[in-house]
mmCIF file with all atom_site columns, C-alpha atoms in Angstrom:
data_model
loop_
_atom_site.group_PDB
_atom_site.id
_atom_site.type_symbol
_atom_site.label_atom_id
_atom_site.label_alt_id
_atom_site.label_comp_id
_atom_site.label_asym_id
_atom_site.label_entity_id
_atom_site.label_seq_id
_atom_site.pdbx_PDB_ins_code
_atom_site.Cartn_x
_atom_site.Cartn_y
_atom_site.Cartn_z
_atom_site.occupancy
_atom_site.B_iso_or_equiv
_atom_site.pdbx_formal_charge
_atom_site.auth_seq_id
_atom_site.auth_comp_id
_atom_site.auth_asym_id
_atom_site.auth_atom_id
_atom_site.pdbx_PDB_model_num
ATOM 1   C CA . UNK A 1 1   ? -24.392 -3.501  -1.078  1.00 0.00 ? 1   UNK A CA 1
ATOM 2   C CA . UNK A 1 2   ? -20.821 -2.302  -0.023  1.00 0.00 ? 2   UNK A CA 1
ATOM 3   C CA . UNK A 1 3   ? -21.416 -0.299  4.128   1.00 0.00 ? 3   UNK A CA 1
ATOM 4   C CA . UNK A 1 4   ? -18.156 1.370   4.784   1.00 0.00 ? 4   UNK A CA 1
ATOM 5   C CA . UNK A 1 5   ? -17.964 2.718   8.517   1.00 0.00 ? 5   UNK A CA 1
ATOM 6   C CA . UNK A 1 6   ? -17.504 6.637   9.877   1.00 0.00 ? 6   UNK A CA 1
ATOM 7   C CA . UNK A 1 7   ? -13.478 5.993   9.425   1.00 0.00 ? 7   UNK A CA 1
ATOM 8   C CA . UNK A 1 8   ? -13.416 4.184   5.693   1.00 0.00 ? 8   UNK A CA 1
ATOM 9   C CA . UNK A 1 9   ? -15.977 7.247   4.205   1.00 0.00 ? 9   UNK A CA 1
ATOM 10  C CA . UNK A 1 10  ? -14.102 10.061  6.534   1.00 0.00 ? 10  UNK A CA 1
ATOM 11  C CA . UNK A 1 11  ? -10.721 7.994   4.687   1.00 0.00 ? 11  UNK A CA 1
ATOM 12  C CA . UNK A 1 12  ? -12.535 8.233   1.104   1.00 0.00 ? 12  UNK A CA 1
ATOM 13  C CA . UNK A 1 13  ? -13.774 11.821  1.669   1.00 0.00 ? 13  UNK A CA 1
ATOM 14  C CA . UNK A 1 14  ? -10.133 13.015  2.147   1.00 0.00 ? 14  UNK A CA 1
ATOM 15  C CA . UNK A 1 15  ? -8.442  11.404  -0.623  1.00 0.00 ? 15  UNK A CA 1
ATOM 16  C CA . UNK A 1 16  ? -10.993 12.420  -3.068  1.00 0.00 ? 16  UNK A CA 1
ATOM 17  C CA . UNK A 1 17  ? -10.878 15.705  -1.814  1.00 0.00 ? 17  UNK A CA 1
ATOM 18  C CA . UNK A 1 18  ? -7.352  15.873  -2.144  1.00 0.00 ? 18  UNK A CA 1
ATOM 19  C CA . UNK A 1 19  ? -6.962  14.068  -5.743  1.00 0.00 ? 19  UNK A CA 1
ATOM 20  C CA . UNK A 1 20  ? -9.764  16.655  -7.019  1.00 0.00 ? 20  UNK A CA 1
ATOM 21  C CA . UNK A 1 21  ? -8.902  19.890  -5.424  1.00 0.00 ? 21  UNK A CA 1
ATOM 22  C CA . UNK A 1 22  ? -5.043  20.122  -4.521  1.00 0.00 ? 22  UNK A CA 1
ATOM 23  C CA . UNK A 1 23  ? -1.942  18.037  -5.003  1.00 0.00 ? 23  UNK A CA 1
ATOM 24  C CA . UNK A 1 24  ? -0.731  15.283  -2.740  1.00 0.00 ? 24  UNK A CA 1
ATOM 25  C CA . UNK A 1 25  ? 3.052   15.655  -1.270  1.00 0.00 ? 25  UNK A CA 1
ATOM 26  C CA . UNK A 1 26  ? 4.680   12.214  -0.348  1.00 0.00 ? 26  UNK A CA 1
ATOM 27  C CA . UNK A 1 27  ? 3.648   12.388  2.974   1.00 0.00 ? 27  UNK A CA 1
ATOM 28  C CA . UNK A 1 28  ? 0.248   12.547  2.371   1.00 0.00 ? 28  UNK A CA 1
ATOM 29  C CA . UNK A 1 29  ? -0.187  9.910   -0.113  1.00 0.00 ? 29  UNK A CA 1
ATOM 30  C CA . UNK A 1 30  ? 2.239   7.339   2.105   1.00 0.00 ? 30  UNK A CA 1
ATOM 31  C CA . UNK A 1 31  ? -0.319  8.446   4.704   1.00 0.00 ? 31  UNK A CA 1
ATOM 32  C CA . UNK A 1 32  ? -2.866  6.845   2.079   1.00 0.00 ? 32  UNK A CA 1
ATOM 33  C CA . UNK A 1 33  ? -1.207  4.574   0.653   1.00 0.00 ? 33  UNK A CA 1
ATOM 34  C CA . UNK A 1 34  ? -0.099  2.757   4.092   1.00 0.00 ? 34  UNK A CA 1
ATOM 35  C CA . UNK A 1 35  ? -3.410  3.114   6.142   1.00 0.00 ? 35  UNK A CA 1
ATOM 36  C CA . UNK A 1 36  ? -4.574  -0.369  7.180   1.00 0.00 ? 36  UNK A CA 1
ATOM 37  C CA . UNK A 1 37  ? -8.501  1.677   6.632   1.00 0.00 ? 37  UNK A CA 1
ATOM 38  C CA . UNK A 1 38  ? -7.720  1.919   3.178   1.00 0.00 ? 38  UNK A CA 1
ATOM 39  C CA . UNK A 1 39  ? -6.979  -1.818  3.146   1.00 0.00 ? 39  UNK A CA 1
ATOM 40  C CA . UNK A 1 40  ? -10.180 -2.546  4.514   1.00 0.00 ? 40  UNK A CA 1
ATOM 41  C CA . UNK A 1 41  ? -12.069 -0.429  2.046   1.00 0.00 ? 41  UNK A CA 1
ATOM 42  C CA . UNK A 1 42  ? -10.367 -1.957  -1.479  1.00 0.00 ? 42  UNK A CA 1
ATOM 43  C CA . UNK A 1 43  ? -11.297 -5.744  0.437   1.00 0.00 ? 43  UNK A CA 1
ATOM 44  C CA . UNK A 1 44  ? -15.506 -4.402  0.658   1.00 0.00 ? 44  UNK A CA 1
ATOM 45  C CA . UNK A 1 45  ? -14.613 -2.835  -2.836  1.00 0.00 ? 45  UNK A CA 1
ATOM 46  C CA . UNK A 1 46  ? -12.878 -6.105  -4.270  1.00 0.00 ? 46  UNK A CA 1
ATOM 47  C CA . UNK A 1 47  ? -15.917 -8.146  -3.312  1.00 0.00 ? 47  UNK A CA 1
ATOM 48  C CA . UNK A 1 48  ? -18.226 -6.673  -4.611  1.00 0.00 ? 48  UNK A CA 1
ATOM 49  C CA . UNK A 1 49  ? -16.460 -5.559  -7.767  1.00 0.00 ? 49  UNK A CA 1
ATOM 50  C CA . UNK A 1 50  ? -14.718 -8.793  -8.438  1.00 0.00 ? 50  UNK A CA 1
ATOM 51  C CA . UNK A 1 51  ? -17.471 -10.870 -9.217  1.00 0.00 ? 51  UNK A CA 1
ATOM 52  C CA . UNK A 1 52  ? -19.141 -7.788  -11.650 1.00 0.00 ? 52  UNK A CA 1
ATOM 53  C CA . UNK A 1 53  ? -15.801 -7.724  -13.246 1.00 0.00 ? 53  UNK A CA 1
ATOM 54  C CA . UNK A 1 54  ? -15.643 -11.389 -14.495 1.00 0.00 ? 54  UNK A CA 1
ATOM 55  C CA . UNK A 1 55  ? -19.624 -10.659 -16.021 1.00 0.00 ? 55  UNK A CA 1
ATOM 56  C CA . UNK A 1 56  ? -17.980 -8.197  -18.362 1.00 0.00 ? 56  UNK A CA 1
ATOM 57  C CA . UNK A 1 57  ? -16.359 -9.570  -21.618 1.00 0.00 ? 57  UNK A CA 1
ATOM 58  C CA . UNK A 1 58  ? -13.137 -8.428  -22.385 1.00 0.00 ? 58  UNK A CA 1
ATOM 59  C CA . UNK A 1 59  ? -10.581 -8.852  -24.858 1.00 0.00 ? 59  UNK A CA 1
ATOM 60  C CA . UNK A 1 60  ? -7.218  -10.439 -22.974 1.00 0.00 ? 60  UNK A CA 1
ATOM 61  C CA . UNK A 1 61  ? -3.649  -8.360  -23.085 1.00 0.00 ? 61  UNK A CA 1
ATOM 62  C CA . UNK A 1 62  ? -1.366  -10.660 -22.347 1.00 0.00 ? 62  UNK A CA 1
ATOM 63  C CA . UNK A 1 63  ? 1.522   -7.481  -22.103 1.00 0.00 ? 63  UNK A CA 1
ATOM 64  C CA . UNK A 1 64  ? -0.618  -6.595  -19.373 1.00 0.00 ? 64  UNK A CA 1
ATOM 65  C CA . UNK A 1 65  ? 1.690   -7.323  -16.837 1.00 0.00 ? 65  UNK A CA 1
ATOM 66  C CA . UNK A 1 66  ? -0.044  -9.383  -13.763 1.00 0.00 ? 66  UNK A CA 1
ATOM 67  C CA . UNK A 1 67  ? -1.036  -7.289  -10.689 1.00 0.00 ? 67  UNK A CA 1
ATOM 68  C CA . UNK A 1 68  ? 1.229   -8.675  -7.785  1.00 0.00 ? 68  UNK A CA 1
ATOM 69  C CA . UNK A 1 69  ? 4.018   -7.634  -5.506  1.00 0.00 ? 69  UNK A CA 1
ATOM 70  C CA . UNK A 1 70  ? 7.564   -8.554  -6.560  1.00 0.00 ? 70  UNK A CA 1
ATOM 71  C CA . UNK A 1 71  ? 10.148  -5.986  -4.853  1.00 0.00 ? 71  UNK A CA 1
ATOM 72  C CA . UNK A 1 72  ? 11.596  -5.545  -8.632  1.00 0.00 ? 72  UNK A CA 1
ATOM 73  C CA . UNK A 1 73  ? 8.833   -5.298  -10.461 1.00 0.00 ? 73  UNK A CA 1
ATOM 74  C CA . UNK A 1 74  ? 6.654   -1.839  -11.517 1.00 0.00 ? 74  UNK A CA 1
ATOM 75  C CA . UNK A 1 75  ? 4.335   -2.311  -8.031  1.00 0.00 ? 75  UNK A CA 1
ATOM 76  C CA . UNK A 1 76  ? 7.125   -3.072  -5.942  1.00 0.00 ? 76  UNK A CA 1
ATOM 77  C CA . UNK A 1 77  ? 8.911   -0.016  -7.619  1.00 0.00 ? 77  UNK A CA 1
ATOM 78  C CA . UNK A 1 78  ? 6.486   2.665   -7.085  1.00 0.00 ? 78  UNK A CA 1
ATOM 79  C CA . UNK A 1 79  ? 6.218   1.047   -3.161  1.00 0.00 ? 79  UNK A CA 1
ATOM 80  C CA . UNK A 1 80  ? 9.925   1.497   -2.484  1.00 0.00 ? 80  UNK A CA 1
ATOM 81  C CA . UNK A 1 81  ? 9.766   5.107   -4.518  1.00 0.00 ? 81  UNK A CA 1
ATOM 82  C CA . UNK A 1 82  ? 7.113   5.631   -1.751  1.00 0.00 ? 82  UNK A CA 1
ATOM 83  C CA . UNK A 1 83  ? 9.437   4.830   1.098   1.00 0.00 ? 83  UNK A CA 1
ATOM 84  C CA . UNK A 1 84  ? 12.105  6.196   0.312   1.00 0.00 ? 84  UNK A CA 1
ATOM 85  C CA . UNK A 1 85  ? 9.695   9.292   1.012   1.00 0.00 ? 85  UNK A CA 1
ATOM 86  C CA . UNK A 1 86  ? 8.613   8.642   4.091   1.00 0.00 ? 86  UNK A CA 1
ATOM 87  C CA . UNK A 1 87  ? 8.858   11.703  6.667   1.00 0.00 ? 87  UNK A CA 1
ATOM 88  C CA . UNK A 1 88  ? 12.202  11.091  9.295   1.00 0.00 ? 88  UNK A CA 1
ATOM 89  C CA . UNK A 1 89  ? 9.970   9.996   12.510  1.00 0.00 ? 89  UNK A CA 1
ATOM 90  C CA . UNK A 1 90  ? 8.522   7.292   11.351  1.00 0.00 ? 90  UNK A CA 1
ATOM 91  C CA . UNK A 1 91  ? 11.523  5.729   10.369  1.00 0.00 ? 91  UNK A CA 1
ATOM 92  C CA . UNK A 1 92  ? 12.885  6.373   13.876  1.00 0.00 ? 92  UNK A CA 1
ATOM 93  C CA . UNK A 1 93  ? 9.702   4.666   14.995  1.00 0.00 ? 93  UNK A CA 1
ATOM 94  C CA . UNK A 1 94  ? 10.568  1.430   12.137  1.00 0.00 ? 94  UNK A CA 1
ATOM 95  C CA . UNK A 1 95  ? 14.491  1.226   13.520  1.00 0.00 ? 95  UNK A CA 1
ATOM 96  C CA . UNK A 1 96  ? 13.012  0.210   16.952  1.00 0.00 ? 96  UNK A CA 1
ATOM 97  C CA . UNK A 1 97  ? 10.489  -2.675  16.100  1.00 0.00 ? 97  UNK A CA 1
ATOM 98  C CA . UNK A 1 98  ? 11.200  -5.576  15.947  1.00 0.00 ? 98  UNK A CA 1
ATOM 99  C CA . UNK A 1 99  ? 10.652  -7.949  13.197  1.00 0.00 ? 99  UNK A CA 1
ATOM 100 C CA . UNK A 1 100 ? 7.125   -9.139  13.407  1.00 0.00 ? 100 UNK A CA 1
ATOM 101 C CA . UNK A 1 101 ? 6.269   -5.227  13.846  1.00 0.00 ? 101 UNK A CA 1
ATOM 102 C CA . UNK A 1 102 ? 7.755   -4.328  10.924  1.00 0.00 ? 102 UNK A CA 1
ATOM 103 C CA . UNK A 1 103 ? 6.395   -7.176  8.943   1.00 0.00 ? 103 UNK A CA 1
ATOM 104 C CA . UNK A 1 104 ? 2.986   -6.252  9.787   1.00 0.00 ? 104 UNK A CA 1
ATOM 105 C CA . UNK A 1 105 ? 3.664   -2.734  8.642   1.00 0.00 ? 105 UNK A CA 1
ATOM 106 C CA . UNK A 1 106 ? 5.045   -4.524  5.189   1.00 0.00 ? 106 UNK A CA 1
ATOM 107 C CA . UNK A 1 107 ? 1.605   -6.588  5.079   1.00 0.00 ? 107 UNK A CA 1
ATOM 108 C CA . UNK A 1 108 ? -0.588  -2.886  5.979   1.00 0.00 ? 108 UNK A CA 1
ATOM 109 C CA . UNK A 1 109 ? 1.410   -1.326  2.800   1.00 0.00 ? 109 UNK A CA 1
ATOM 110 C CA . UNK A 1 110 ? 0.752   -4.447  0.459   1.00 0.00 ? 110 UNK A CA 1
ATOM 111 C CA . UNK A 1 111 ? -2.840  -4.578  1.474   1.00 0.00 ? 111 UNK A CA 1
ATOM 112 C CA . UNK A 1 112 ? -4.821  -6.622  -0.631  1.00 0.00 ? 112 UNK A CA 1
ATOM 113 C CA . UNK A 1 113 ? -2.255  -7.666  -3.696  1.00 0.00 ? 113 UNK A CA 1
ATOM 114 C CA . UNK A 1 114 ? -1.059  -10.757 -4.600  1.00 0.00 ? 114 UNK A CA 1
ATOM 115 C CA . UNK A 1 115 ? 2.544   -11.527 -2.851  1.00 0.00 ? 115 UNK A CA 1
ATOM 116 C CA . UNK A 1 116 ? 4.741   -14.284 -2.433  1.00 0.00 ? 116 UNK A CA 1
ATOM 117 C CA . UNK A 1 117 ? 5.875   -14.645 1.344   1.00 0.00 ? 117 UNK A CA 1
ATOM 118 C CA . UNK A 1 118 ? 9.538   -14.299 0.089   1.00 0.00 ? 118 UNK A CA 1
ATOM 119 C CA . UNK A 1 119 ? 8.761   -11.311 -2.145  1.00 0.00 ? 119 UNK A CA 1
ATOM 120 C CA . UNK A 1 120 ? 7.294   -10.192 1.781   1.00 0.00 ? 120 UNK A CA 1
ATOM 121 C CA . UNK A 1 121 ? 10.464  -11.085 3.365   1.00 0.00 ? 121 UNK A CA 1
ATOM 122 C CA . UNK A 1 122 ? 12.650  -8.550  0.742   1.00 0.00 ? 122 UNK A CA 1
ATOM 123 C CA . UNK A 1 123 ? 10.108  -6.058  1.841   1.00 0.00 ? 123 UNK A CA 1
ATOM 124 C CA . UNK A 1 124 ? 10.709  -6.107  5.230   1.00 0.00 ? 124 UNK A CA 1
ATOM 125 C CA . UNK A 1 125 ? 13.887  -6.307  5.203   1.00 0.00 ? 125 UNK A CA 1
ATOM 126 C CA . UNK A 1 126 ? 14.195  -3.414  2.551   1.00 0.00 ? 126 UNK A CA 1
ATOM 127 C CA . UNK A 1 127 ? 11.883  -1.250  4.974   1.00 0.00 ? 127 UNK A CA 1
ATOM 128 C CA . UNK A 1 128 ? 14.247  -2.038  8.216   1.00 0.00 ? 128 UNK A CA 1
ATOM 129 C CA . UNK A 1 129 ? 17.715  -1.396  5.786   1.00 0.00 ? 129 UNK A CA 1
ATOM 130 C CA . UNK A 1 130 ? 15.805  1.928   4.818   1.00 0.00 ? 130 UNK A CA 1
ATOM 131 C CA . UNK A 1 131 ? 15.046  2.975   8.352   1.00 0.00 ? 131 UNK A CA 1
ATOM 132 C CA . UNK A 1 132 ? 18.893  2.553   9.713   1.00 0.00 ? 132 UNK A CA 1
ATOM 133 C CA . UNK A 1 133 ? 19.827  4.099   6.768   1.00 0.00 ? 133 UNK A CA 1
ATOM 134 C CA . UNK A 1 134 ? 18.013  6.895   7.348   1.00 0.00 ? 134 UNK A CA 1
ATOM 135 C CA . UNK A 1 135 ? 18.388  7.324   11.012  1.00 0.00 ? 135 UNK A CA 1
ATOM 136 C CA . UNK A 1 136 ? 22.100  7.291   11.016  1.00 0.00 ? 136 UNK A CA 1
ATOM 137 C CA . UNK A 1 137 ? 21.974  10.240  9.009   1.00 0.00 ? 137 UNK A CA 1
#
């Protein structure tokens, strides 16, 4: 049985909340979206959901396009779309990291998906472009 802590159900209880009752701005659903806690609640989901997945028989769609990160591809679309929304400050927080910061940030936003380390590397460096870009402005 799946125990999520104060944080993860307090996480949970907002998003469902906000999903069922009002509509999410960009802000909101980067802050979401990018939360390391929400990371650690789709691994205790994963495990135990995983394993009751493969017990189900289904019929394979092979146009089903394979859940993983590639900067080009529909996940690593909707992820950029995301950034490019992200509220001025914390981009003036990204432009002053250094690398390893930033890539750890990158890693918090893929969570749990499948990623080549290269397809990592184009993150990170789209996410410190981004942040200059938006800072010299």
């Amino acid at each position: 049985m799946i125990e999520f802590d104060f944080t993860e159900l307090n996480l949970l209880n907002k998003l469902l909340s906000k999903v069922k009752y009002s509509e999410l701005d960009s802000y909101e659903l980067n802050q979401f979206a990018n939360s390391p806690i929400t990371n650690r609640i789709m691994e205790k989901i994963q495990t135990e959901f995983k394993p009751l997945a493969e017990k189900i028989p289904r019929v394979e769609n092979s146009r089903t396009p394979k859940f993983e990160f590639k900067l080009e591809n529909y996940v690593g679309k909707a992820i950029t779309n995301r950034l490019e929304h992200m509220d001025l400050s914390t981009f003036q927080t990204i432009v002053e990291w250094d690398k390893s910061e930033t890539e750890k940030f990158a890693k918090d936003i893929l969570g749990i998906i499948h990623f080549k380390e290269s397809e990592l590397n184009k993150l990170t460096e789209y996410i410190t472009e981004k942040a200059k870009e938006k800072t010299r402005s």
